[in-house]
Coordinates of C-alpha atoms in Angstrom, one line a residue:
X1 CA 38.0 26.7 3.7
X2 CA 40.2 24.8 1.3
X3 CA 41.8 22.6 1.3
X4 CA 45.0 25.1 -0.2
X5 CA 44.4 26.8 2.7
X6 CA 44.3 24.7 6.0
X7 CA 47.4 23.8 4.5
X8 CA 49.0 27.2 4.8
X9 CA 48.4 26.7 7.9
X10 CA 50.3 24.3 9.0
X11 CA 54.1 24.4 7.7
X12 CA 55.3 20.8 9.6
X13 CA 54.3 18.3 11.0
X14 CA 54.4 17.9 15.0
X15 CA 55.2 14.6 16.7
X16 CA 51.9 13.1 18.1
X17 CA 52.2 12.5 22.1
X18 CA 51.7 9.4 23.0
X19 CA 49.1 9.5 25.1
X20 CA 48.3 6.7 28.1
X21 CA 44.7 6.6 27.7
X22 CA 41.1 4.8 28.2
X23 CA 39.5 2.4 26.1
X24 CA 36.5 4.6 25.4
X25 CA 38.2 7.6 24.7
X26 CA 40.1 6.8 22.0
X27 CA 36.4 6.6 19.1
X28 CA 35.7 10.3 20.9
X29 CA 35.7 13.5 18.9
X30 CA 39.4 15.1 18.9
X31 CA 40.0 16.3 16.1
X32 CA 39.9 18.1 12.4
X33 CA 41.0 16.2 9.6
X34 CA 43.4 19.1 7.6
X35 CA 41.5 18.1 4.5
X36 CA 38.1 17.5 4.5
X37 CA 36.9 19.6 7.8
X38 CA 35.5 17.0 8.8
X39 CA 35.4 16.1 13.6
X40 CA 37.7 12.4 14.0
X41 CA 38.4 10.5 16.9
X42 CA 41.6 10.1 19.1
X43 CA 42.3 7.8 17.8
X44 CA 42.5 9.0 14.1
X45 CA 43.9 11.9 16.2
X46 CA 47.0 10.2 17.3
X47 CA 47.9 8.3 14.2
X48 CA 49.7 10.2 12.7
X49 CA 49.5 8.4 8.8
X50 CA 46.1 10.5 9.6
X51 CA 46.0 14.4 8.2
X52 CA 44.8 15.8 11.0
X53 CA 44.8 19.7 12.1
X54 CA 46.9 20.5 15.6
X55 CA 44.6 21.9 18.3
X56 CA 46.4 25.0 18.6
X57 CA 45.2 25.9 15.2
X58 CA 42.1 24.7 14.9
X59 CA 39.9 28.4 14.6
X60 CA 36.8 28.6 16.4
X61 CA 34.1 27.2 14.2
X62 CA 35.9 24.0 13.9
X63 CA 36.2 24.1 18.2
X64 CA 32.5 24.8 18.0
X65 CA 32.6 21.8 15.6
X66 CA 34.5 19.6 17.7
X67 CA 32.3 21.1 20.7
X68 CA 29.1 20.3 19.1
X69 CA 29.9 16.1 18.4
X70 CA 31.8 15.7 22.2
X71 CA 28.7 16.9 23.5
X72 CA 26.2 14.7 20.9
X73 CA 28.2 11.6 22.6
X74 CA 27.6 12.3 26.6
X75 CA 25.6 10.6 27.6
X76 CA 24.1 13.2 30.7
X77 CA 24.9 16.4 30.7
X78 CA 24.2 18.6 33.6
X79 CA 26.3 21.5 34.1
X80 CA 25.5 24.3 36.9
X81 CA 26.2 27.7 35.5
X82 CA 25.5 30.5 38.2
X83 CA 23.2 33.1 36.6
X84 CA 21.6 30.6 34.4
X85 CA 21.3 27.2 36.2
X86 CA 21.4 24.0 35.3
X87 CA 22.3 23.0 31.5
X88 CA 20.7 20.0 30.3
X89 CA 22.4 18.4 26.9
X90 CA 19.5 19.9 24.1
X91 CA 20.6 23.5 25.9
X92 CA 24.0 23.2 24.9
X93 CA 23.8 21.6 21.9
X94 CA 21.6 25.3 20.8
X95 CA 23.4 27.1 22.5
X96 CA 26.5 26.5 20.8
X97 CA 25.3 25.8 17.1
X98 CA 23.9 29.6 18.3
X99 CA 27.3 30.3 19.1
X100 CA 25.5 32.6 21.8
X101 CA 28.5 34.2 24.6
X102 CA 26.5 30.9 27.1
X103 CA 27.5 29.0 24.1
X104 CA 31.5 30.5 23.3
X105 CA 31.8 29.4 27.1
X106 CA 31.3 25.6 26.3
X107 CA 33.1 25.8 23.8
X108 CA 36.3 27.6 25.1
X109 CA 35.7 24.7 27.9
X110 CA 36.1 22.2 25.5
X111 CA 38.8 23.7 24.0
X112 CA 40.6 24.1 27.4
X113 CA 39.9 20.3 28.5
X114 CA 41.6 18.8 25.5
X115 CA 44.8 20.6 25.2
X116 CA 44.7 20.0 29.2
X117 CA 45.2 15.9 27.9
X118 CA 47.3 17.3 25.3
X119 CA 49.0 20.2 28.5
X120 CA 49.7 16.3 31.0
X121 CA 51.9 14.6 28.5
X122 CA 54.8 17.6 28.1
X123 CA 56.4 15.7 31.0
X124 CA 59.5 13.7 29.8
X125 CA 58.9 10.2 29.7
X126 CA 59.6 8.3 33.4
X127 CA 59.4 11.5 35.6
X128 CA 56.3 12.4 37.2
X129 CA 54.7 15.3 38.2
X130 CA 55.2 16.5 41.7
X131 CA 52.5 15.8 44.0
X132 CA 50.3 18.8 45.0
X133 CA 51.0 20.0 48.2
X134 CA 48.2 22.1 49.7
X135 CA 48.7 25.4 50.8
X136 CA 50.0 25.8 54.6
X137 CA 47.7 26.1 57.4
X138 CA 46.7 29.5 59.2
X139 CA 47.4 30.2 62.7
X140 CA 44.3 30.0 65.0
X141 CA 42.3 33.4 64.3
X142 CA 42.4 35.9 67.1
X143 CA 40.9 39.0 67.1
X144 CA 42.1 42.3 65.6
X145 CA 41.6 44.0 68.8
X146 CA 38.2 46.6 67.8
X147 CA 35.8 45.4 67.8
X148 CA 35.1 44.9 63.7
X149 CA 31.7 44.8 61.7
X150 CA 31.4 41.6 58.5
X151 CA 28.3 41.5 56.9
X152 CA 27.2 39.3 54.7
X153 CA 24.6 39.3 52.1
X154 CA 23.2 35.3 51.7
X155 CA 20.5 35.0 48.3
X156 CA 19.6 31.2 47.7
X157 CA 17.0 31.5 45.7
X158 CA 18.3 28.7 43.1
X159 CA 20.7 25.4 43.8
X160 CA 23.9 27.3 43.5
X161 CA 23.5 29.7 45.3
X162 CA 22.0 27.6 48.4
X163 CA 24.6 25.4 47.7
X164 CA 26.9 28.2 48.0
X165 CA 24.8 30.4 51.0
X166 CA 24.8 26.7 53.5
X167 CA 28.8 26.1 52.8
X168 CA 30.2 29.9 54.7
X169 CA 27.2 29.0 57.2
X170 CA 29.3 26.2 58.0
X171 CA 32.1 27.3 57.5
X172 CA 33.5 30.8 57.4
X173 CA 30.2 32.2 59.1
X174 CA 32.1 30.2 63.2
X175 CA 35.3 31.1 62.3
X176 CA 34.5 34.7 61.8
X177 CA 32.3 34.9 64.8
X178 CA 34.5 31.9 67.6
X179 CA 36.6 34.9 67.0
X180 CA 35.2 38.0 67.5
X181 CA 34.3 39.6 64.5
X182 CA 30.6 41.3 64.7
X183 CA 28.9 39.1 62.3
X184 CA 25.6 40.9 60.2
X185 CA 23.7 37.6 58.2
X186 CA 20.8 39.2 55.5
X187 CA 20.2 36.1 54.1
X188 CA 16.6 34.7 52.0
X189 CA 14.1 36.8 52.7
X190 CA 16.1 39.8 54.3
X191 CA 18.3 39.9 52.1
X192 CA 17.2 42.7 50.2
X193 CA 18.4 47.0 49.5
X194 CA 15.8 47.5 52.2
X195 CA 18.1 45.9 54.6
X196 CA 21.7 46.3 52.7
X197 CA 21.1 50.0 52.7
X198 CA 21.5 50.5 56.4
X199 CA 23.7 47.9 57.9
X200 CA 25.7 49.4 54.6
X201 CA 27.3 52.3 56.6
X202 CA 26.7 51.3 59.8
X203 CA 30.2 53.1 61.4
X204 CA 32.2 49.9 62.5
X205 CA 31.2 48.1 58.9
X206 CA 34.4 47.1 57.2
X207 CA 34.4 43.6 55.1
X208 CA 30.6 43.3 53.1
X209 CA 31.0 39.7 51.7
X210 CA 28.0 38.0 49.7
X211 CA 26.5 35.0 47.8
X212 CA 24.1 36.1 44.7
X213 CA 23.5 36.2 40.8
X214 CA 25.2 39.4 39.0
X215 CA 25.8 41.4 36.2
X216 CA 29.1 42.9 35.1
X217 CA 26.5 46.5 36.4
X218 CA 24.6 45.3 38.9
X219 CA 24.5 42.8 42.7
X220 CA 21.8 41.0 42.8
X221 CA 19.7 39.4 46.3
X222 CA 17.1 37.2 46.7
X223 CA 14.8 36.9 44.1
X224 CA 16.8 39.3 42.3
X225 CA 16.4 42.0 43.8
X226 CA 19.4 44.9 43.0
X227 CA 21.8 45.4 46.1
X228 CA 24.7 47.7 44.2
X229 CA 23.9 48.9 41.5
X230 CA 26.8 50.6 39.1
X231 CA 25.3 55.0 40.4
X232 CA 22.8 53.3 42.1
X233 CA 24.4 53.1 45.8
X234 CA 25.7 55.3 48.5
X235 CA 29.8 55.6 48.4
X236 CA 29.2 55.6 52.3
X237 CA 28.2 52.1 51.7
X238 CA 31.7 50.9 50.2
X239 CA 33.9 53.8 51.3
X240 CA 37.5 52.1 53.2
X241 CA 35.6 48.5 52.8
X242 CA 36.3 45.6 51.2
X243 CA 34.3 43.5 49.1
X244 CA 33.8 39.6 48.3
X245 CA 31.4 38.6 46.4
X246 CA 30.7 35.8 45.2
X247 CA 28.8 36.3 42.2
X248 CA 29.3 35.9 38.5
X249 CA 30.3 39.3 36.5
X250 CA 30.4 41.8 38.6
X251 CA 34.2 42.3 38.7
X252 CA 34.4 44.0 35.6
X253 CA 32.5 47.0 36.4
X254 CA 31.0 47.3 39.5
X255 CA 33.6 46.1 41.6
X256 CA 35.8 49.1 39.5
X257 CA 33.4 51.3 40.6
X258 CA 33.1 50.5 43.7
X259 CA 36.8 51.2 44.2
X260 CA 36.9 54.5 42.7
X261 CA 34.4 55.2 45.4
X262 CA 36.4 54.3 47.5
X263 CA 36.1 50.7 48.3
X264 CA 39.7 49.8 49.3
X265 CA 40.1 46.0 48.1
X266 CA 37.7 44.9 46.3
X267 CA 37.6 40.6 44.8
X268 CA 35.1 39.2 42.6
X269 CA 34.6 37.8 39.1
X270 CA 34.2 39.0 35.5
X271 CA 32.5 36.5 34.3
X272 CA 29.9 32.8 34.6
X273 CA 31.4 30.6 36.6
X274 CA 30.0 26.8 37.2
X275 CA 30.4 23.6 38.6
X276 CA 29.8 19.8 37.5
X277 CA 28.7 18.3 40.9
X278 CA 28.4 18.8 44.4
X279 CA 32.1 17.7 44.5
X280 CA 33.3 20.1 42.0
X281 CA 31.2 22.5 44.3
X282 CA 33.1 22.2 47.8
X283 CA 36.3 22.3 45.5
X284 CA 35.2 25.4 43.7
X285 CA 33.5 26.9 47.2
X286 CA 36.7 26.3 50.0
X287 CA 38.9 28.6 46.8
X288 CA 36.6 31.0 47.0
X289 CA 35.9 31.3 51.5
X290 CA 39.5 31.4 51.2
X291 CA 39.3 34.5 50.8
X292 CA 37.4 35.5 53.9
X293 CA 39.5 33.6 56.0
X294 CA 42.4 35.0 55.1
X295 CA 41.1 38.2 55.5
X296 CA 39.7 37.2 58.3
X297 CA 43.0 36.2 59.8
X298 CA 44.9 40.2 58.7
X299 CA 46.2 39.6 55.6
X300 CA 46.3 41.7 53.0
X301 CA 44.7 41.7 49.7
X302 CA 47.8 40.4 48.1
X303 CA 48.2 38.2 50.6
X304 CA 44.6 36.5 50.7
X305 CA 45.0 36.8 46.4
X306 CA 48.0 34.6 46.8
X307 CA 46.9 31.9 49.5
X308 CA 43.1 32.1 47.4
X309 CA 44.9 30.9 43.7
X310 CA 47.6 28.4 45.2
X311 CA 44.4 26.7 46.6
X312 CA 42.5 26.8 43.6
X313 CA 46.0 25.1 41.9
X314 CA 46.6 23.1 44.6
X315 CA 42.7 21.4 43.0
X316 CA 43.2 21.1 39.7
X317 CA 46.1 20.0 40.4
X318 CA 45.0 16.8 41.6
X319 CA 41.7 16.3 39.5
X320 CA 44.5 16.7 36.5
X321 CA 46.9 13.3 39.0
X322 CA 43.2 11.8 39.4
X323 CA 42.1 11.4 34.8
X324 CA 39.3 13.8 35.8
X325 CA 40.8 16.7 33.1
X326 CA 37.2 18.4 32.5
X327 CA 36.9 19.0 35.9
X328 CA 40.0 20.7 36.5
X329 CA 39.5 23.0 32.8
X330 CA 36.3 24.2 34.6
X331 CA 37.9 25.1 38.2
X332 CA 40.9 26.7 36.7
X333 CA 38.1 28.4 34.4
X334 CA 36.9 29.5 37.6
X335 CA 40.6 31.0 38.8
X336 CA 40.7 33.0 35.5
X337 CA 37.3 35.2 36.2
X338 CA 39.0 35.9 39.7
X339 CA 39.5 38.9 39.8
X340 CA 41.1 41.0 42.9
X341 CA 44.1 43.5 43.4
X342 CA 46.4 41.5 43.0
X343 CA 44.6 41.5 39.2
X344 CA 45.4 45.9 39.0
X345 CA 45.0 48.8 41.3
X346 CA 41.3 49.2 39.5
X347 CA 40.5 46.6 41.6
X348 CA 42.0 48.1 44.9
X349 CA 44.7 48.0 47.1
X350 CA 47.3 45.0 47.6
X351 CA 48.0 46.6 51.0
X352 CA 45.0 47.1 51.7
X353 CA 43.8 44.7 55.4
X354 CA 41.1 44.0 57.8
X355 CA 40.9 46.5 60.5
X356 CA 44.1 49.0 59.2

């Protein structure tokens, strides 16, 4: 792009924020020089004498260049992407260079990360951010009356899925069982279509929840065994039931298809989600498991979605206050992929609830 074209995109200079940054951050790639198109460090971005583009004015190709430079500076890079597994720095660089769908995802994460660094400085000087508040604790769960059957389908064929399966076994299953729910668990080698297809049509079943890999139109069980796929399951398997799948992408097509076939409410993700380490995984899993816990307490789908979003936002704010903008951006990105009846009627009714 010519220098004239670049100048045409910026009609006036915006005063740079005074960022409270650590010394090591100052030489990290942060912006694009307005005239040369070169990647410049944060030190230059903050210098009003150096003509750099505002972050909001960067083109996709410029964000890709900036992301590549930041990835090259990483001493270690180890991010878990569902459906991909652990992503090394070399693999991440290759994905961004080819601008694959995964590469675009990495560029978008970096964009959100840098914009959040600036966003945190918008409060007037001397005015502290309010401390994040966790949603109020739910009351002790009691039986909803007649026994409600819950089917859990939990694949553990890679480390990310195994973390989710283990978290649910420790933090969700005991609550359901102690409160009178009839829990049917299909995990590991029993998380297969040949078992689930009969479990799903049991007369007392009202809730299907699960962990597994996914495509837009398919939810997989153990070793990529197809559990549900659009046009390849009986409507009776989802009619009158709430479905929650901790799985990438399935909300876009499979979730809508289930609702069209009688599912009363669907919760899931319409794109790929990711996390950095065990602590980040636990935050994400706590937020996602809030869906099951809230529904089990008899909350409506709309109320459940509100509680889940509030918990996500609590953790995002807490990470921001700790200065962990990248983790905050990643968690917020996961939230942006979450779909439920609160996202629109194509994912069910906001007044749907278990047992009613």
